[in-house]
Tab-separated table of C-alpha atoms and ligand atoms in Angstrom:
chain	number	residue	atom	x	y	z
J	1	MET	CA	163.077	-136.942	-81.499
J	2	THR	CA	161.821	-133.530	-80.371
J	3	PRO	CA	159.454	-131.581	-82.666
J	4	ASP	CA	162.241	-129.028	-83.129
J	5	LEU	CA	164.544	-131.640	-84.577
J	6	ASP	CA	161.762	-133.099	-86.744
J	7	ASP	CA	161.126	-129.644	-88.130
J	8	LEU	CA	164.769	-129.035	-88.886
J	9	ARG	CA	165.096	-132.447	-90.538
J	10	ALA	CA	162.201	-131.519	-92.794
J	11	ALA	CA	163.878	-128.187	-93.628
J	12	VAL	CA	167.140	-129.994	-94.441
J	13	ARG	CA	165.243	-132.289	-96.798
J	14	ALA	CA	163.262	-129.492	-98.448
J	15	SER	CA	166.009	-126.858	-98.878
J	16	HIS	CA	167.589	-126.602	-102.310
J	17	PHE	CA	170.618	-124.774	-100.980
J	18	ILE	CA	172.086	-125.142	-97.487
J	19	ALA	CA	175.141	-123.359	-96.090
J	20	ALA	CA	176.886	-124.447	-92.895
J	21	LEU	CA	179.414	-122.375	-90.921
J	22	THR	CA	181.433	-124.314	-88.367
J	23	GLY	CA	183.707	-123.227	-85.534
J	24	ALA	CA	185.997	-124.791	-82.965
J	25	GLY	CA	183.055	-126.427	-81.128
J	26	ILE	CA	182.552	-129.024	-83.862
J	27	SER	CA	186.057	-130.341	-83.183
J	28	ALA	CA	185.692	-130.250	-79.372
J	29	GLU	CA	184.371	-133.819	-79.342
J	30	SER	CA	187.502	-134.839	-81.255
J	31	GLY	CA	189.564	-133.583	-78.314
J	32	ILE	CA	190.695	-130.250	-79.772
J	33	PRO	CA	190.419	-127.354	-77.305
J	34	THR	CA	188.161	-124.461	-78.314
J	35	PHE	CA	189.437	-120.882	-78.153
J	36	ARG	CA	187.165	-119.360	-75.609
J	37	GLY	CA	186.214	-122.417	-73.574
J	38	PRO	CA	187.923	-124.538	-70.938
J	39	GLY	CA	191.143	-126.201	-72.123
J	40	GLY	CA	191.929	-123.361	-74.547
J	41	LEU	CA	194.784	-122.043	-72.464
J	42	TRP	CA	198.389	-122.975	-73.197
J	43	ARG	CA	201.026	-121.986	-70.636
J	44	SER	CA	198.579	-119.408	-69.270
J	45	PHE	CA	198.266	-117.507	-72.581
J	46	ARG	CA	194.827	-116.731	-73.919
J	47	PRO	CA	194.607	-117.839	-77.579
J	48	GLU	CA	193.597	-114.304	-78.574
J	49	GLU	CA	196.964	-113.069	-77.290
J	50	LEU	CA	198.863	-115.446	-79.575
J	51	ALA	CA	196.773	-115.349	-82.756
J	52	THR	CA	197.942	-111.882	-83.761
J	53	PRO	CA	200.613	-110.491	-86.087
J	54	GLU	CA	201.902	-108.432	-83.149
J	55	ALA	CA	202.508	-111.556	-81.047
J	56	PHE	CA	204.394	-113.126	-83.958
J	57	GLN	CA	206.509	-110.027	-84.457
J	58	ARG	CA	207.266	-109.820	-80.751
J	59	ASP	CA	208.041	-113.495	-80.213
J	60	PRO	CA	207.877	-115.774	-83.282
J	61	HIS	CA	209.408	-118.630	-81.285
J	62	LEU	CA	206.574	-118.569	-78.746
J	63	VAL	CA	203.903	-118.457	-81.443
J	64	TRP	CA	205.520	-121.334	-83.350
J	65	GLU	CA	205.675	-123.406	-80.148
J	66	TRP	CA	201.968	-122.809	-79.599
J	67	TYR	CA	201.157	-123.989	-83.141
J	68	ASN	CA	203.484	-126.989	-82.731
J	69	TRP	CA	201.606	-127.916	-79.557
J	70	ARG	CA	198.284	-127.621	-81.372
J	71	ARG	CA	199.565	-129.624	-84.370
J	72	GLY	CA	200.461	-132.397	-81.931
J	73	ILE	CA	196.878	-132.514	-80.624
J	74	ILE	CA	195.306	-132.231	-84.078
J	75	ARG	CA	197.556	-134.933	-85.545
J	76	ARG	CA	196.161	-137.430	-83.043
J	77	ALA	CA	192.537	-136.302	-83.479
J	78	GLU	CA	189.907	-138.106	-85.540
J	79	PRO	CA	186.837	-136.547	-87.115
J	80	ASN	CA	183.708	-137.133	-85.027
J	81	PRO	CA	180.087	-137.873	-86.016
J	82	GLY	CA	179.445	-134.122	-86.449
J	83	HIS	CA	182.137	-133.778	-89.126
J	84	ARG	CA	180.931	-136.987	-90.753
J	85	ALA	CA	177.296	-135.850	-90.835
J	86	LEU	CA	178.329	-132.712	-92.747
J	87	ALA	CA	180.321	-134.813	-95.218
J	88	SER	CA	177.173	-136.949	-95.722
J	89	LEU	CA	175.095	-133.834	-96.244
J	90	GLU	CA	177.456	-132.743	-99.013
J	91	ARG	CA	177.150	-136.167	-100.641
J	92	LEU	CA	173.352	-136.023	-100.401
J	93	LYS	CA	172.890	-132.457	-101.607
J	94	GLY	CA	175.802	-132.088	-104.042
J	95	ASP	CA	175.954	-128.515	-105.305
J	96	GLY	CA	173.044	-127.677	-103.032
J	97	PHE	CA	175.355	-127.576	-100.035
J	98	ARG	CA	178.330	-125.431	-99.104
J	99	LEU	CA	180.542	-125.947	-96.058
J	100	ILE	CA	182.347	-122.945	-94.619
J	101	THR	CA	184.680	-123.336	-91.657
J	102	GLN	CA	186.632	-121.082	-89.349
J	103	ASN	CA	188.683	-124.102	-88.275
J	104	ILE	CA	192.228	-124.719	-89.387
J	105	ASP	CA	192.434	-128.340	-88.222
J	106	GLY	CA	191.551	-130.130	-91.483
J	107	LEU	CA	189.084	-132.496	-89.789
J	108	HIS	CA	186.331	-131.723	-92.311
J	109	ASP	CA	188.696	-132.928	-95.052
J	110	SER	CA	189.543	-136.071	-93.080
J	111	ALA	CA	185.811	-136.734	-92.616
J	112	GLY	CA	185.338	-136.747	-96.394
J	113	SER	CA	184.026	-133.237	-97.118
J	114	ARG	CA	185.215	-132.459	-100.639
J	115	HIS	CA	184.760	-128.717	-100.823
J	116	VAL	CA	185.498	-126.683	-97.697
J	117	ALA	CA	185.839	-122.891	-97.671
J	118	LYS	CA	188.514	-122.384	-94.997
J	119	LEU	CA	188.096	-118.796	-93.879
J	120	HIS	CA	190.926	-118.754	-91.342
J	121	GLY	CA	193.505	-120.822	-93.215
J	122	ASP	CA	195.035	-124.213	-92.566
J	123	ILE	CA	197.449	-125.259	-89.812
J	124	TRP	CA	198.996	-127.802	-92.202
J	125	ARG	CA	200.216	-125.044	-94.529
J	126	VAL	CA	203.151	-122.699	-93.957
J	127	ARG	CA	203.687	-119.307	-95.598
J	128	CYS	CA	206.835	-117.226	-96.036
J	129	THR	CA	206.677	-113.746	-94.504
J	130	GLY	CA	209.128	-112.593	-97.181
J	131	CYS	CA	208.391	-114.124	-100.586
J	132	GLY	CA	204.844	-115.295	-99.744
J	133	SER	CA	205.374	-118.872	-100.987
J	134	VAL	CA	203.069	-121.467	-99.427
J	135	THR	CA	204.157	-125.039	-98.665
J	136	ARG	CA	202.789	-128.047	-96.819
J	137	HIS	CA	203.982	-128.085	-93.227
J	138	GLU	CA	205.474	-131.582	-93.534
J	139	GLU	CA	207.744	-130.384	-96.332
J	140	VAL	CA	209.408	-127.781	-94.124
J	141	PRO	CA	212.634	-128.891	-92.431
J	142	LEU	CA	212.002	-127.945	-88.804
J	143	ARG	CA	215.651	-127.754	-87.797
J	144	SER	CA	215.001	-124.475	-86.044
J	145	VAL	CA	211.960	-122.900	-84.460
J	146	PRO	CA	210.877	-120.631	-86.052
J	147	PRO	CA	211.887	-122.171	-89.386
J	148	LEU	CA	213.256	-120.071	-92.231
J	149	CYS	CA	212.342	-120.052	-95.923
J	150	ALA	CA	214.967	-120.692	-98.604
J	151	CYS	CA	214.794	-116.929	-99.253
J	152	GLY	CA	215.971	-116.326	-95.686
J	153	ALA	CA	212.753	-114.839	-94.268
J	154	LEU	CA	210.714	-116.278	-91.374
J	155	LEU	CA	208.030	-118.842	-92.114
J	156	ARG	CA	204.655	-118.587	-90.386
J	157	PRO	CA	201.559	-120.770	-90.201
J	158	ASP	CA	199.264	-120.020	-93.162
J	159	VAL	CA	196.386	-118.950	-90.942
J	160	VAL	CA	194.473	-115.697	-90.481
J	161	TRP	CA	195.275	-113.682	-87.379
J	162	PHE	CA	193.318	-110.770	-85.923
J	163	GLY	CA	193.532	-107.681	-88.099
J	164	GLU	CA	194.446	-109.692	-91.206
J	165	PRO	CA	192.204	-110.048	-94.251
J	166	LEU	CA	190.503	-113.361	-95.004
J	167	PRO	CA	191.562	-115.258	-98.159
J	168	GLU	CA	189.726	-113.589	-101.019
J	169	LEU	CA	188.447	-116.624	-102.909
J	170	GLU	CA	187.156	-118.427	-99.805
J	171	TRP	CA	185.491	-115.274	-98.565
J	172	ARG	CA	183.760	-114.715	-101.913
J	173	GLU	CA	182.518	-118.308	-101.885
J	174	ALA	CA	181.232	-117.892	-98.353
J	175	VAL	CA	179.366	-114.681	-99.157
J	176	ASP	CA	177.869	-116.279	-102.240
J	177	ALA	CA	176.739	-119.292	-100.181
J	178	GLY	CA	175.284	-117.042	-97.479
J	179	ARG	CA	173.287	-115.092	-100.053
J	180	ARG	CA	171.957	-118.216	-101.748
J	181	ALA	CA	171.145	-120.191	-98.606
J	182	GLN	CA	167.582	-121.205	-97.837
J	183	LEU	CA	168.856	-122.817	-94.672
J	184	PHE	CA	171.936	-121.676	-92.741
J	185	LEU	CA	173.469	-123.915	-90.067
J	186	LEU	CA	175.659	-122.173	-87.474
J	187	ILE	CA	177.573	-124.897	-85.707
J	188	GLY	CA	179.969	-124.824	-82.753
J	189	THR	CA	181.024	-121.212	-82.900
J	190	SER	CA	180.784	-118.441	-80.325
J	191	ALA	CA	179.903	-116.177	-83.297
J	192	VAL	CA	181.933	-113.253	-81.995
J	193	VAL	CA	184.645	-113.141	-84.652
J	194	TYR	CA	183.916	-111.094	-87.759
J	195	PRO	CA	183.570	-111.073	-90.689
J	196	ALA	CA	182.720	-114.827	-90.415
J	197	ALA	CA	179.872	-114.268	-87.935
J	198	GLY	CA	178.400	-111.650	-90.287
J	199	LEU	CA	177.525	-114.441	-92.733
J	200	VAL	CA	174.577	-115.368	-90.534
J	201	GLU	CA	173.146	-111.851	-90.747
J	202	LEU	CA	173.770	-111.853	-94.483
J	203	ALA	CA	171.979	-115.176	-94.945
J	204	ARG	CA	169.096	-114.118	-92.719
J	205	SER	CA	168.602	-110.872	-94.622
J	206	GLY	CA	168.507	-112.923	-97.837
J	207	GLY	CA	165.633	-114.962	-96.407
J	208	ALA	CA	167.490	-118.003	-95.056
J	209	ARG	CA	166.087	-119.924	-92.110
J	210	VAL	CA	168.797	-120.217	-89.446
J	211	ALA	CA	169.616	-123.074	-87.067
J	212	VAL	CA	172.197	-122.723	-84.290
J	213	ILE	CA	173.759	-125.891	-82.902
J	214	ASN	CA	175.721	-125.203	-79.737
J	215	PRO	CA	175.522	-126.305	-76.073
J	216	GLU	CA	175.702	-122.603	-75.101
J	217	ALA	CA	173.772	-119.542	-76.206
J	218	THR	CA	175.375	-117.326	-78.851
J	219	PRO	CA	174.860	-113.605	-79.533
J	220	LEU	CA	173.172	-114.548	-82.834
J	221	ASP	CA	170.545	-116.913	-81.418
J	222	HIS	CA	167.902	-114.217	-81.909
J	223	LEU	CA	168.274	-114.729	-85.681
J	224	ALA	CA	167.615	-118.444	-85.378
J	225	GLU	CA	164.418	-120.368	-85.854
J	226	TRP	CA	166.102	-123.334	-84.168
J	227	ALA	CA	168.548	-123.004	-81.270
J	228	LEU	CA	169.537	-126.576	-80.545
J	229	ARG	CA	171.477	-126.675	-77.287
J	230	GLY	CA	173.729	-129.681	-77.434
J	231	PRO	CA	176.911	-131.140	-78.875
J	232	ALA	CA	177.228	-131.069	-82.662
J	233	GLY	CA	178.391	-134.699	-82.672
J	234	GLU	CA	175.028	-135.749	-81.273
J	235	ILE	CA	172.708	-133.321	-83.028
J	236	LEU	CA	174.072	-133.268	-86.588
J	237	PRO	CA	173.716	-137.026	-87.202
J	238	GLN	CA	170.065	-136.699	-86.134
J	239	ILE	CA	169.241	-133.979	-88.618
J	240	VAL	CA	171.091	-135.550	-91.552
J	241	ASP	CA	169.530	-138.817	-92.614
I	1	BJW	C1	180.352	-126.658	-79.081
I	1	BJW	C2	180.753	-127.890	-78.571
I	1	BJW	C3	180.213	-129.051	-79.169
I	1	BJW	C4	181.776	-126.329	-77.466
I	1	BJW	N1	179.350	-128.937	-80.181
I	1	BJW	N2	179.490	-126.572	-80.080
I	1	BJW	C5	184.848	-105.031	-83.352
I	1	BJW	C6	183.659	-105.474	-83.940
I	1	BJW	C7	183.675	-106.346	-85.005
I	1	BJW	C8	184.878	-106.797	-85.516
I	1	BJW	C9	186.042	-106.370	-84.938
I	1	BJW	C10	186.032	-105.487	-83.885
I	1	BJW	N3	187.333	-105.255	-83.519
I	1	BJW	C11	188.141	-105.976	-84.325
I	1	BJW	C12	187.365	-106.650	-85.206
I	1	BJW	C13	187.820	-107.560	-86.259
I	1	BJW	C14	188.242	-108.915	-85.749
I	1	BJW	C15	187.160	-109.441	-84.796
I	1	BJW	O1	186.196	-110.046	-85.192
I	1	BJW	N4	187.350	-109.223	-83.498
I	1	BJW	C16	186.330	-109.558	-82.504
I	1	BJW	C17	186.807	-110.748	-81.675
I	1	BJW	C18	186.084	-108.353	-81.680
I	1	BJW	N5	188.350	-109.744	-86.921
I	1	BJW	C19	189.470	-109.811	-87.628
I	1	BJW	O2	190.467	-109.207	-87.306
I	1	BJW	C20	189.428	-110.621	-88.909
I	1	BJW	N6	189.965	-109.862	-89.980
I	1	BJW	C21	189.442	-108.702	-90.373
I	1	BJW	O3	188.444	-108.220	-89.871
I	1	BJW	O4	190.138	-108.134	-91.404
I	1	BJW	C22	189.762	-106.826	-91.840
I	1	BJW	C23	190.822	-106.413	-92.846
I	1	BJW	C24	190.428	-106.140	-94.135
I	1	BJW	C25	191.393	-105.735	-95.054
I	1	BJW	C26	192.728	-105.627	-94.671
I	1	BJW	C27	193.114	-105.926	-93.382
I	1	BJW	C28	192.148	-106.324	-92.452
I	1	BJW	C29	190.303	-111.848	-88.791
I	1	BJW	C30	189.819	-112.804	-87.766
I	1	BJW	C31	190.802	-113.970	-87.631
I	1	BJW	C32	190.461	-114.905	-86.497
I	1	BJW	N7	191.537	-115.799	-86.315
I	1	BJW	C33	191.425	-116.877	-85.340
I	1	BJW	C34	192.762	-117.646	-85.298
I	1	BJW	C35	192.918	-118.521	-86.529
I	1	BJW	C36	194.180	-119.285	-86.522
I	1	BJW	C37	194.267	-120.258	-85.377
I	1	BJW	O5	193.422	-121.138	-85.197
I	1	BJW	O6	195.240	-120.146	-84.636
I	1	BJW	O7	190.363	-117.736	-85.707
I	1	BJW	S1	190.960	-116.330	-83.716
I	1	BJW	C38	189.903	-117.688	-83.359
I	1	BJW	O8	188.520	-117.261	-83.278
I	1	BJW	C39	189.986	-118.593	-84.605
I	1	BJW	C40	188.571	-119.053	-84.736
I	1	BJW	O9	188.334	-119.517	-86.051
I	1	BJW	C41	187.788	-117.832	-84.366
I	1	BJW	C42	186.375	-118.125	-83.943
I	1	BJW	O10	186.337	-118.922	-82.826
I	1	BJW	P1	185.236	-120.068	-82.705
I	1	BJW	O11	185.478	-121.082	-83.747
I	1	BJW	O12	183.909	-119.456	-82.647
I	1	BJW	O13	185.651	-120.743	-81.333
I	1	BJW	P2	185.225	-120.338	-79.824
I	1	BJW	O14	186.167	-121.010	-78.921
I	1	BJW	O15	185.069	-118.887	-79.683
I	1	BJW	O16	183.767	-120.959	-79.661
I	1	BJW	C43	183.553	-122.352	-79.590
I	1	BJW	C44	182.063	-122.582	-79.478
I	1	BJW	O17	181.814	-123.979	-79.533
I	1	BJW	C45	181.444	-122.089	-78.158
I	1	BJW	O18	180.296	-121.317	-78.452
I	1	BJW	C46	181.039	-123.387	-77.441
I	1	BJW	O19	179.846	-123.250	-76.664
I	1	BJW	C47	180.805	-124.316	-78.603
I	1	BJW	N8	180.963	-125.759	-78.337
I	1	BJW	N9	181.591	-127.721	-77.515
I	1	BJW	C48	178.975	-127.719	-80.589
I	1	BJW	N10	180.515	-130.333	-78.700
I	2	ZN	ZN1	210.517	-116.968	-98.744
């Protein structure tokens, strides 16, 4: 164990309130492609070109096919030791821990995390563009792509695209956790998408100590006391007893 990791383990033990923000990188070891890394491309589209309301308006069929492809990958994926370590941390710390994720894959839930603030929605939910009703994806008859709601309007994945507001309750919880955090873990995210990435700055300005866990550098590493360069599935189990 390196001194860095020993130090962080001690901080995990000593902190009364810890917040963790995860991104696509935590699910990479479960076989789910990240957005901005290798394997993120689908039929030569960059994910950023498809995760927008404009793309959906232009070609809802294409966007639905992309999400169907991703659901296929996610359905076969299992949580990895990184997800499981965060579920253990919640069990150990109880109300002294808050998990915030940008991921829509549901793998934190499958790993046993009880309370997850999902900032960018959930790929297993579907929302009507007309009446706004939200249903589980498996309850939607997928006779046609894109599927239609009983009210006749198009259904869409209940996720947050660029230019759209984050869900209010989850965002409030995340801000509250950022403000209260004594230790903030930034895990597997390129930290370029706002307002999620802004939580690190918020936590830091409230006095939190910050640890970044990522094989690559991020633009927010300068805020971190620990920049642990490696896969979350290897590092997280070492810092959570
Ligand atoms: C590993 C690993 C391993 C690999 N272990 N790590 C200019 C400045 C600031 C902001 C803006 C701006 N211009 C526009 C904006 C706003 C915009 C934004 O931030 N844009 C920037 C990109 C420029 N933000 C928004 O539009 C947000 N909404 C908003 O601002 O609303 C305002 C509003 C208010 C009121 C009314 C109306 C509007 C919404 C953002 C929504 C983002 N949505 C997506 C899609 C979600 C659905 C889906 O999945 O399809 O969210 S985009 C995509 O990016 C997805 C992700 O959650 C998000 C972040 O990506 P993430 O998770 O960081 O993944 P990657 O791939 O980038 O990084 C993976 C990392 O893992 C890498 O660093 C690897 O090294 C690492 N890694 N293996 C650990 N084993
Ligand atoms: Zn409807």
